[in-house]
Amino acid sequence: MTIPSPIAWTPGRTLRILDQTLLPGEERYVELDTVDAVAEAIRTLRVRGAPLIGIAAAMGVTLALRHGPATLDAVCAASATLGATRPTAVNLRWALGRMERRAAAALAAGEDLADALRDEADAIWEEDRAMCARIGATGAALIGGDAVVLTHCNAGALATGGIGTALAPVYTLHQAGRRVAVVADETRPLLQGSRLTAWELARAGVPVTVIADGMAASRLRRGDVSCVLVGADRIAANGDVANKIGTYPLALAAREHGVPFYVAPPSSTVDPSTPDGSAIPIEERAGDEIAGPAGRRTAPLGVQVWNPAFDVTPAALVTAIITDRGVFAPRDVAGAV
Ligand code: MRU
């Protein structure tokens, strides 16, 4: 892969992240050495994507011990700070829950807490890398070659610890020498599709065409799109899917035009404790992301702006869910992972 890892340990056990807010113009790496710095990076989307924010938070917890006592209280305080950054992606809470449980077990067993936490964060990262690879193999077999895949937001290497979720089958097919091309929704308002998906696909040599979100239905009507393939931030017990705002209208358009609509999450994104989509907390972000991006006003001062970062696609619109454990009907996925 020619995609740089969006996260790494430094030799001094701090974190090094690729600042995704600066892409595609600038490839800048930033060192984070406090829990608060990691929380800020997650909140501002320097680090983003459901699996990657789980990994970053897990690694971030270890930083608590650099600046304070090696206690369960310190770990839980760090976990609370990191867990409060973004509400929708369940991977964040899932990863932090693992770190808290590992800390408690390590202390009870008299193990070195710093070593135990670092090992657990590495395990979360490594498991995600492996899950991405399995999604890639499973999705590639389902989609086949000579495919044109329409995607939304960024569920690629920049969003995970591996080759991505929705983009994993694309990379797997490409590496196998099969013909595959991607149509990438721009993804208003923060443009993860044009800034990030197009960037990483272009670097990997995968043909990519960027469209504005409002063009997706017209593109689907043209008849040359094999399938829609997106990631997820949380999948409820009934198979409803929370993903980047704009996913739901894409699913409606895909249904209208008879195009399969696939969702590709790792099992860490499936949340059996959330009964359905109405119970998924949807993050609302600052109105300026729409009305004043990059300091340039695109709506008059004083008008109201509504800026939910995610939407919920009802399970009925989802053709199948491609996970690291196989392909499932939406209603079956929570019982299977
Ligand atoms: O706000 P973001 O950029 O973190 O949103 C990311 C998405 O919605 C992705 O589609 C999702 O997290 C899946 S990433 C494998």
GROMACS .gro file of C-alpha atoms and ligand atoms in nm:
model
  352
    1MET     CA    1   0.000   0.000   0.000
    2THR     CA    2   0.121   0.349  -0.078
    3ILE     CA    3  -0.104   0.504   0.185
    4PRO     CA    4   0.079   0.643   0.488
    5SER     CA    5  -0.044   0.522   0.822
    6PRO     CA    6  -0.265   0.793   0.975
    7ILE     CA    7  -0.136   0.704   1.323
    8ALA     CA    8   0.184   0.571   1.480
    9TRP     CA    9   0.373   0.553   1.806
   10THR     CA   10   0.683   0.768   1.830
   11PRO     CA   11   1.000   0.615   1.979
   12GLY     CA   12   0.921   0.810   2.297
   13ARG     CA   13   0.574   0.644   2.321
   14THR     CA   14   0.379   0.953   2.226
   15LEU     CA   15   0.142   0.954   1.925
   16ARG     CA   16   0.215   1.076   1.576
   17ILE     CA   17  -0.088   1.150   1.360
   18LEU     CA   18  -0.142   1.265   1.004
   19ASP     CA   19  -0.346   1.586   1.036
   20GLN     CA   20  -0.638   1.501   0.807
   21THR     CA   21  -0.784   1.851   0.819
   22LEU     CA   22  -0.493   1.968   0.601
   23LEU     CA   23  -0.530   1.709   0.324
   24PRO     CA   24  -0.504   1.706   0.030
   25GLY     CA   25  -0.298   2.027   0.028
   26GLU     CA   26  -0.049   1.938   0.296
   27GLU     CA   27   0.077   1.609   0.443
   28ARG     CA   28   0.171   1.715   0.793
   29TYR     CA   29   0.237   1.487   1.089
   30VAL     CA   30   0.169   1.611   1.441
   31GLU     CA   31   0.297   1.471   1.770
   32LEU     CA   32   0.042   1.434   2.051
   33ASP     CA   33   0.174   1.381   2.402
   34THR     CA   34  -0.125   1.445   2.629
   35VAL     CA   35  -0.475   1.304   2.664
   36ASP     CA   36  -0.616   1.652   2.599
   37ALA     CA   37  -0.420   1.684   2.275
   38VAL     CA   38  -0.559   1.351   2.153
   39ALA     CA   39  -0.911   1.458   2.253
   40GLU     CA   40  -0.868   1.782   2.059
   41ALA     CA   41  -0.742   1.594   1.754
   42ILE     CA   42  -1.046   1.365   1.759
   43ARG     CA   43  -1.292   1.650   1.817
   44THR     CA   44  -1.153   1.858   1.532
   45LEU     CA   45  -1.129   1.558   1.293
   46ARG     CA   46  -0.752   1.569   1.260
   47VAL     CA   47  -0.797   1.201   1.340
   48ARG     CA   48  -1.130   1.064   1.220
   49GLY     CA   49  -1.327   0.764   1.097
   50ALA     CA   50  -1.497   0.530   1.343
   51PRO     CA   51  -1.227   0.261   1.374
   52LEU     CA   52  -0.941   0.510   1.381
   53ILE     CA   53  -1.089   0.722   1.657
   54GLY     CA   54  -1.122   0.404   1.864
   55ILE     CA   55  -0.756   0.323   1.802
   56ALA     CA   56  -0.644   0.681   1.869
   57ALA     CA   57  -0.842   0.695   2.193
   58ALA     CA   58  -0.697   0.363   2.310
   59MET     CA   59  -0.346   0.488   2.238
   60GLY     CA   60  -0.436   0.822   2.395
   61VAL     CA   61  -0.528   0.660   2.727
   62THR     CA   62  -0.167   0.548   2.766
   63LEU     CA   63  -0.058   0.912   2.771
   64ALA     CA   64  -0.236   0.964   3.104
   65LEU     CA   65   0.040   0.768   3.274
   66ARG     CA   66   0.314   0.994   3.133
   67HIS     CA   67   0.187   1.290   3.329
   68GLY     CA   68   0.022   1.137   3.635
   69PRO     CA   69  -0.004   0.838   3.868
   70ALA     CA   70  -0.049   0.484   3.734
   71THR     CA   71  -0.394   0.434   3.884
   72LEU     CA   72  -0.733   0.313   3.764
   73ASP     CA   73  -0.872   0.659   3.845
   74ALA     CA   74  -0.623   0.819   3.605
   75VAL     CA   75  -0.716   0.572   3.331
   76CYS     CA   76  -1.089   0.627   3.385
   77ALA     CA   77  -1.047   1.006   3.383
   78ALA     CA   78  -0.858   0.986   3.052
   79SER     CA   79  -1.123   0.754   2.915
   80ALA     CA   80  -1.399   0.998   3.016
   81THR     CA   81  -1.220   1.288   2.843
   82LEU     CA   82  -1.164   1.092   2.524
   83GLY     CA   83  -1.511   0.936   2.530
   84ALA     CA   84  -1.677   1.278   2.541
   85THR     CA   85  -1.526   1.389   2.210
   86ARG     CA   86  -1.766   1.236   1.958
   87PRO     CA   87  -2.092   1.055   2.038
   88THR     CA   88  -2.195   0.860   1.728
   89ALA     CA   89  -1.920   0.611   1.643
   90VAL     CA   90  -1.953   0.325   1.890
   91ASN     CA   91  -1.593   0.217   1.824
   92LEU     CA   92  -1.477   0.497   2.053
   93ARG     CA   93  -1.664   0.366   2.357
   94TRP     CA   94  -1.588   0.005   2.263
   95ALA     CA   95  -1.212   0.073   2.258
   96LEU     CA   96  -1.217   0.278   2.577
   97GLY     CA   97  -1.419   0.008   2.755
   98ARG     CA   98  -1.148  -0.241   2.662
   99MET     CA   99  -0.876  -0.012   2.796
  100GLU     CA  100  -1.057   0.036   3.128
  101ARG     CA  101  -1.115  -0.338   3.172
  102ARG     CA  102  -0.751  -0.415   3.086
  103ALA     CA  103  -0.632  -0.155   3.336
  104ALA     CA  104  -0.843  -0.303   3.614
  105ALA     CA  105  -0.722  -0.656   3.534
  106ALA     CA  106  -0.357  -0.547   3.517
  107LEU     CA  107  -0.373  -0.372   3.853
  108ALA     CA  108  -0.549  -0.665   4.014
  109ALA     CA  109  -0.280  -0.899   3.882
  110GLY     CA  110   0.008  -0.672   3.985
  111GLU     CA  111   0.121  -0.621   3.623
  112ASP     CA  112   0.292  -0.308   3.495
  113LEU     CA  113   0.001  -0.081   3.400
  114ALA     CA  114   0.183   0.112   3.127
  115ASP     CA  115   0.292  -0.208   2.952
  116ALA     CA  116  -0.056  -0.359   2.981
  117LEU     CA  117  -0.224  -0.051   2.834
  118ARG     CA  118   0.021  -0.025   2.549
  119ASP     CA  119  -0.029  -0.395   2.468
  120GLU     CA  120  -0.407  -0.353   2.470
  121ALA     CA  121  -0.393  -0.047   2.242
  122ASP     CA  122  -0.167  -0.240   2.006
  123ALA     CA  123  -0.409  -0.533   2.012
  124ILE     CA  124  -0.703  -0.305   1.922
  125TRP     CA  125  -0.501  -0.161   1.635
  126GLU     CA  126  -0.379  -0.498   1.509
  127GLU     CA  127  -0.727  -0.652   1.530
  128ASP     CA  128  -0.864  -0.362   1.326
  129ARG     CA  129  -0.595  -0.412   1.063
  130ALA     CA  130  -0.690  -0.780   1.038
  131MET     CA  131  -1.064  -0.700   1.026
  132CYS     CA  132  -1.005  -0.460   0.737
  133ALA     CA  133  -0.818  -0.730   0.546
  134ARG     CA  134  -1.101  -0.980   0.598
  135ILE     CA  135  -1.364  -0.725   0.489
  136GLY     CA  136  -1.149  -0.668   0.181
  137ALA     CA  137  -1.139  -1.037   0.087
  138THR     CA  138  -1.509  -1.095   0.157
  139GLY     CA  139  -1.622  -0.778  -0.018
  140ALA     CA  140  -1.400  -0.841  -0.320
  141ALA     CA  141  -1.556  -1.185  -0.367
  142LEU     CA  142  -1.906  -1.035  -0.343
  143ILE     CA  143  -1.846  -0.741  -0.576
  144GLY     CA  144  -1.613  -0.904  -0.830
  145GLY     CA  145  -1.397  -0.724  -1.084
  146ASP     CA  146  -1.496  -0.478  -1.356
  147ALA     CA  147  -1.679  -0.286  -1.088
  148VAL     CA  148  -1.765   0.079  -1.044
  149VAL     CA  149  -1.820   0.148  -0.674
  150LEU     CA  150  -1.991   0.462  -0.551
  151THR     CA  151  -1.889   0.562  -0.199
  152HIS     CA  152  -1.959   0.840   0.048
  153CYS     CA  153  -1.728   1.007   0.300
  154ASN     CA  154  -1.403   0.823   0.374
  155ALA     CA  155  -1.401   0.465   0.498
  156GLY     CA  156  -1.052   0.391   0.371
  157ALA     CA  157  -0.701   0.356   0.511
  158LEU     CA  158  -0.726   0.708   0.653
  159ALA     CA  159  -1.023   0.600   0.869
  160THR     CA  160  -0.888   0.274   1.009
  161GLY     CA  161  -0.582   0.084   1.128
  162GLY     CA  162  -0.560  -0.107   0.799
  163ILE     CA  163  -0.679  -0.083   0.438
  164GLY     CA  164  -1.018   0.059   0.529
  165THR     CA  165  -1.364  -0.094   0.542
  166ALA     CA  166  -1.567   0.026   0.242
  167LEU     CA  167  -1.248   0.079   0.042
  168ALA     CA  168  -1.095  -0.254   0.150
  169PRO     CA  169  -1.268  -0.456  -0.125
  170VAL     CA  170  -1.162  -0.189  -0.374
  171TYR     CA  171  -0.795  -0.216  -0.272
  172THR     CA  172  -0.816  -0.595  -0.264
  173LEU     CA  173  -0.956  -0.609  -0.618
  174HIS     CA  174  -0.705  -0.351  -0.741
  175GLN     CA  175  -0.412  -0.543  -0.591
  176ALA     CA  176  -0.538  -0.860  -0.754
  177GLY     CA  177  -0.521  -0.686  -1.089
  178ARG     CA  178  -0.900  -0.665  -1.132
  179ARG     CA  179  -1.054  -0.358  -1.289
  180VAL     CA  180  -1.223  -0.142  -1.028
  181ALA     CA  181  -1.302   0.229  -1.023
  182VAL     CA  182  -1.459   0.451  -0.760
  183VAL     CA  183  -1.707   0.737  -0.777
  184ALA     CA  184  -1.652   0.942  -0.462
  185ASP     CA  185  -1.921   1.170  -0.324
  186GLU     CA  186  -1.761   1.498  -0.224
  187THR     CA  187  -1.935   1.468   0.119
  188ARG     CA  188  -2.053   1.805   0.236
  189PRO     CA  189  -1.978   1.988   0.453
  190LEU     CA  190  -1.626   1.871   0.547
  191LEU     CA  191  -1.546   1.707   0.212
  192GLN     CA  192  -1.400   1.381   0.338
  193GLY     CA  193  -1.487   1.225   0.000
  194SER     CA  194  -1.303   1.470  -0.223
  195ARG     CA  195  -1.024   1.559   0.022
  196LEU     CA  196  -0.950   1.215   0.167
  197THR     CA  197  -1.106   0.930  -0.033
  198ALA     CA  198  -0.991   1.075  -0.364
  199TRP     CA  199  -0.646   1.144  -0.214
  200GLU     CA  200  -0.582   0.794  -0.088
  201LEU     CA  201  -0.729   0.622  -0.395
  202ALA     CA  202  -0.524   0.838  -0.629
  203ARG     CA  203  -0.208   0.757  -0.432
  204ALA     CA  204  -0.288   0.389  -0.460
  205GLY     CA  205  -0.347   0.419  -0.834
  206VAL     CA  206  -0.719   0.341  -0.821
  207PRO     CA  207  -0.921   0.540  -1.078
  208VAL     CA  208  -1.150   0.781  -0.893
  209THR     CA  209  -1.410   1.034  -1.005
  210VAL     CA  210  -1.527   1.298  -0.757
  211ILE     CA  211  -1.888   1.418  -0.773
  212ALA     CA  212  -2.085   1.664  -0.560
  213ASP     CA  213  -2.330   1.485  -0.330
  214GLY     CA  214  -2.631   1.614  -0.522
  215MET     CA  215  -2.506   1.438  -0.837
  216ALA     CA  216  -2.517   1.085  -0.693
  217ALA     CA  217  -2.876   1.008  -0.795
  218SER     CA  218  -2.808   1.119  -1.152
  219ARG     CA  219  -2.496   0.906  -1.162
  220LEU     CA  220  -2.692   0.604  -1.036
  221ARG     CA  221  -2.957   0.661  -1.303
  222ARG     CA  222  -2.687   0.645  -1.573
  223GLY     CA  223  -2.661   0.273  -1.500
  224ASP     CA  224  -2.283   0.232  -1.483
  225VAL     CA  225  -2.248   0.198  -1.104
  226SER     CA  226  -2.218  -0.165  -0.986
  227CYS     CA  227  -2.292  -0.095  -0.621
  228VAL     CA  228  -2.289   0.165  -0.346
  229LEU     CA  229  -2.043   0.074  -0.069
  230VAL     CA  230  -2.012   0.280   0.249
  231GLY     CA  231  -1.871   0.246   0.600
  232ALA     CA  232  -2.062   0.291   0.924
  233ASP     CA  233  -2.023   0.463   1.258
  234ARG     CA  234  -2.271   0.243   1.442
  235ILE     CA  235  -2.505  -0.037   1.344
  236ALA     CA  236  -2.801  -0.091   1.575
  237ALA     CA  237  -2.942  -0.430   1.676
  238ASN     CA  238  -3.213  -0.412   1.408
  239GLY     CA  239  -2.959  -0.334   1.133
  240ASP     CA  240  -3.019   0.042   1.105
  241VAL     CA  241  -2.695   0.212   1.000
  242ALA     CA  242  -2.553   0.544   1.122
  243ASN     CA  243  -2.297   0.687   0.882
  244LYS     CA  244  -2.187   1.024   0.748
  245ILE     CA  245  -2.469   1.268   0.670
  246GLY     CA  246  -2.578   1.209   0.312
  247THR     CA  247  -2.567   0.829   0.331
  248TYR     CA  248  -2.945   0.798   0.376
  249PRO     CA  249  -3.038   0.987   0.056
  250LEU     CA  250  -2.778   0.777  -0.125
  251ALA     CA  251  -2.951   0.460  -0.004
  252LEU     CA  252  -3.289   0.596  -0.118
  253ALA     CA  253  -3.148   0.674  -0.462
  254ALA     CA  254  -2.980   0.333  -0.485
  255ARG     CA  255  -3.310   0.159  -0.404
  256GLU     CA  256  -3.493   0.365  -0.665
  257HIS     CA  257  -3.239   0.269  -0.931
  258GLY     CA  258  -3.200  -0.097  -0.836
  259VAL     CA  259  -2.835  -0.061  -0.734
  260PRO     CA  260  -2.716  -0.279  -0.440
  261PHE     CA  261  -2.640  -0.077  -0.128
  262TYR     CA  262  -2.370  -0.241   0.085
  263VAL     CA  263  -2.234  -0.133   0.424
  264ALA     CA  264  -1.889  -0.251   0.533
  265PRO     CA  265  -1.815  -0.225   0.908
  266PRO     CA  266  -1.574  -0.412   1.134
  267SER     CA  267  -1.753  -0.602   1.412
  268SER     CA  268  -1.649  -0.327   1.656
  269THR     CA  269  -1.902  -0.097   1.482
  270VAL     CA  270  -2.199  -0.324   1.550
  271ASP     CA  271  -2.378  -0.226   1.871
  272PRO     CA  272  -2.632  -0.484   1.990
  273SER     CA  273  -2.710  -0.263   2.295
  274THR     CA  274  -2.865   0.006   2.074
  275PRO     CA  275  -3.203  -0.133   1.966
  276ASP     CA  276  -3.258   0.074   1.653
  277GLY     CA  277  -3.146   0.385   1.470
  278SER     CA  278  -3.364   0.620   1.672
  279ALA     CA  279  -3.148   0.543   1.978
  280ILE     CA  280  -2.820   0.631   1.809
  281PRO     CA  281  -2.687   0.969   1.930
  282ILE     CA  282  -2.624   1.191   1.631
  283GLU     CA  283  -2.342   1.442   1.666
  284GLU     CA  284  -2.433   1.800   1.577
  285ARG     CA  285  -2.138   2.017   1.481
  286ALA     CA  286  -2.084   2.392   1.457
  287GLY     CA  287  -2.292   2.575   1.197
  288ASP     CA  288  -1.981   2.745   1.067
  289GLU     CA  289  -1.876   2.419   0.902
  290ILE     CA  290  -2.159   2.491   0.658
  291ALA     CA  291  -2.197   2.868   0.668
  292GLY     CA  292  -1.834   2.973   0.701
  293PRO     CA  293  -1.595   2.699   0.591
  294ALA     CA  294  -1.227   2.799   0.594
  295GLY     CA  295  -1.326   3.145   0.714
  296ARG     CA  296  -1.525   3.227   0.399
  297ARG     CA  297  -1.896   3.299   0.448
  298THR     CA  298  -2.128   3.093   0.232
  299ALA     CA  299  -2.451   3.195   0.408
  300PRO     CA  300  -2.552   3.530   0.552
  301LEU     CA  301  -2.449   3.604   0.908
  302GLY     CA  302  -2.726   3.534   1.155
  303VAL     CA  303  -2.921   3.269   0.962
  304GLN     CA  304  -2.983   2.942   1.141
  305VAL     CA  305  -2.778   2.641   1.038
  306TRP     CA  306  -2.849   2.273   1.117
  307ASN     CA  307  -2.540   2.057   1.094
  308PRO     CA  308  -2.587   1.692   1.195
  309ALA     CA  309  -2.267   1.502   1.117
  310PHE     CA  310  -2.441   1.168   1.061
  311ASP     CA  311  -2.771   1.021   0.947
  312VAL     CA  312  -2.944   0.688   0.991
  313THR     CA  313  -3.020   0.462   0.698
  314PRO     CA  314  -3.306   0.223   0.779
  315ALA     CA  315  -3.213  -0.146   0.761
  316ALA     CA  316  -3.476  -0.196   0.490
  317LEU     CA  317  -3.266   0.005   0.244
  318VAL     CA  318  -2.948  -0.196   0.306
  319THR     CA  319  -2.888  -0.489   0.068
  320ALA     CA  320  -2.624  -0.655   0.288
  321ILE     CA  321  -2.363  -0.584   0.554
  322ILE     CA  322  -2.008  -0.697   0.476
  323THR     CA  323  -1.819  -0.762   0.799
  324ASP     CA  324  -1.494  -0.931   0.898
  325ARG     CA  325  -1.708  -1.232   0.992
  326GLY     CA  326  -1.899  -1.264   0.667
  327VAL     CA  327  -2.189  -1.109   0.477
  328PHE     CA  328  -2.516  -1.067   0.662
  329ALA     CA  329  -2.869  -0.940   0.614
  330PRO     CA  330  -2.899  -0.623   0.826
  331ARG     CA  331  -3.141  -0.784   1.075
  332ASP     CA  332  -2.895  -1.071   1.135
  333VAL     CA  333  -2.573  -0.878   1.185
  334ALA     CA  334  -2.602  -0.801   1.557
  335GLY     CA  335  -2.657  -1.168   1.639
  336ALA     CA  336  -2.366  -1.275   1.423
  337VAL     CA  337  -2.078  -1.060   1.545
  338MRU     O1  338  -1.688   1.257   1.068
  338MRU     P1  339  -1.599   1.145   1.019
  338MRU     O2  340  -1.509   1.187   0.908
  338MRU     O3  341  -1.526   1.078   1.131
  338MRU     O4  342  -1.702   1.039   0.959
  338MRU     C1  343  -1.653   0.919   0.909
  338MRU     C2  344  -1.760   0.832   0.853
  338MRU     O5  345  -1.876   0.862   0.857
  338MRU     C3  346  -1.715   0.699   0.800
  338MRU     O6  347  -1.796   0.659   0.692
  338MRU     C4  348  -1.727   0.595   0.911
  338MRU     O7  349  -1.665   0.641   1.027
  338MRU     C5  350  -1.669   0.465   0.872
  338MRU     S1  351  -1.493   0.467   0.861
  338MRU     C6  352  -1.445   0.308   0.833
   0.00000   0.00000   0.00000
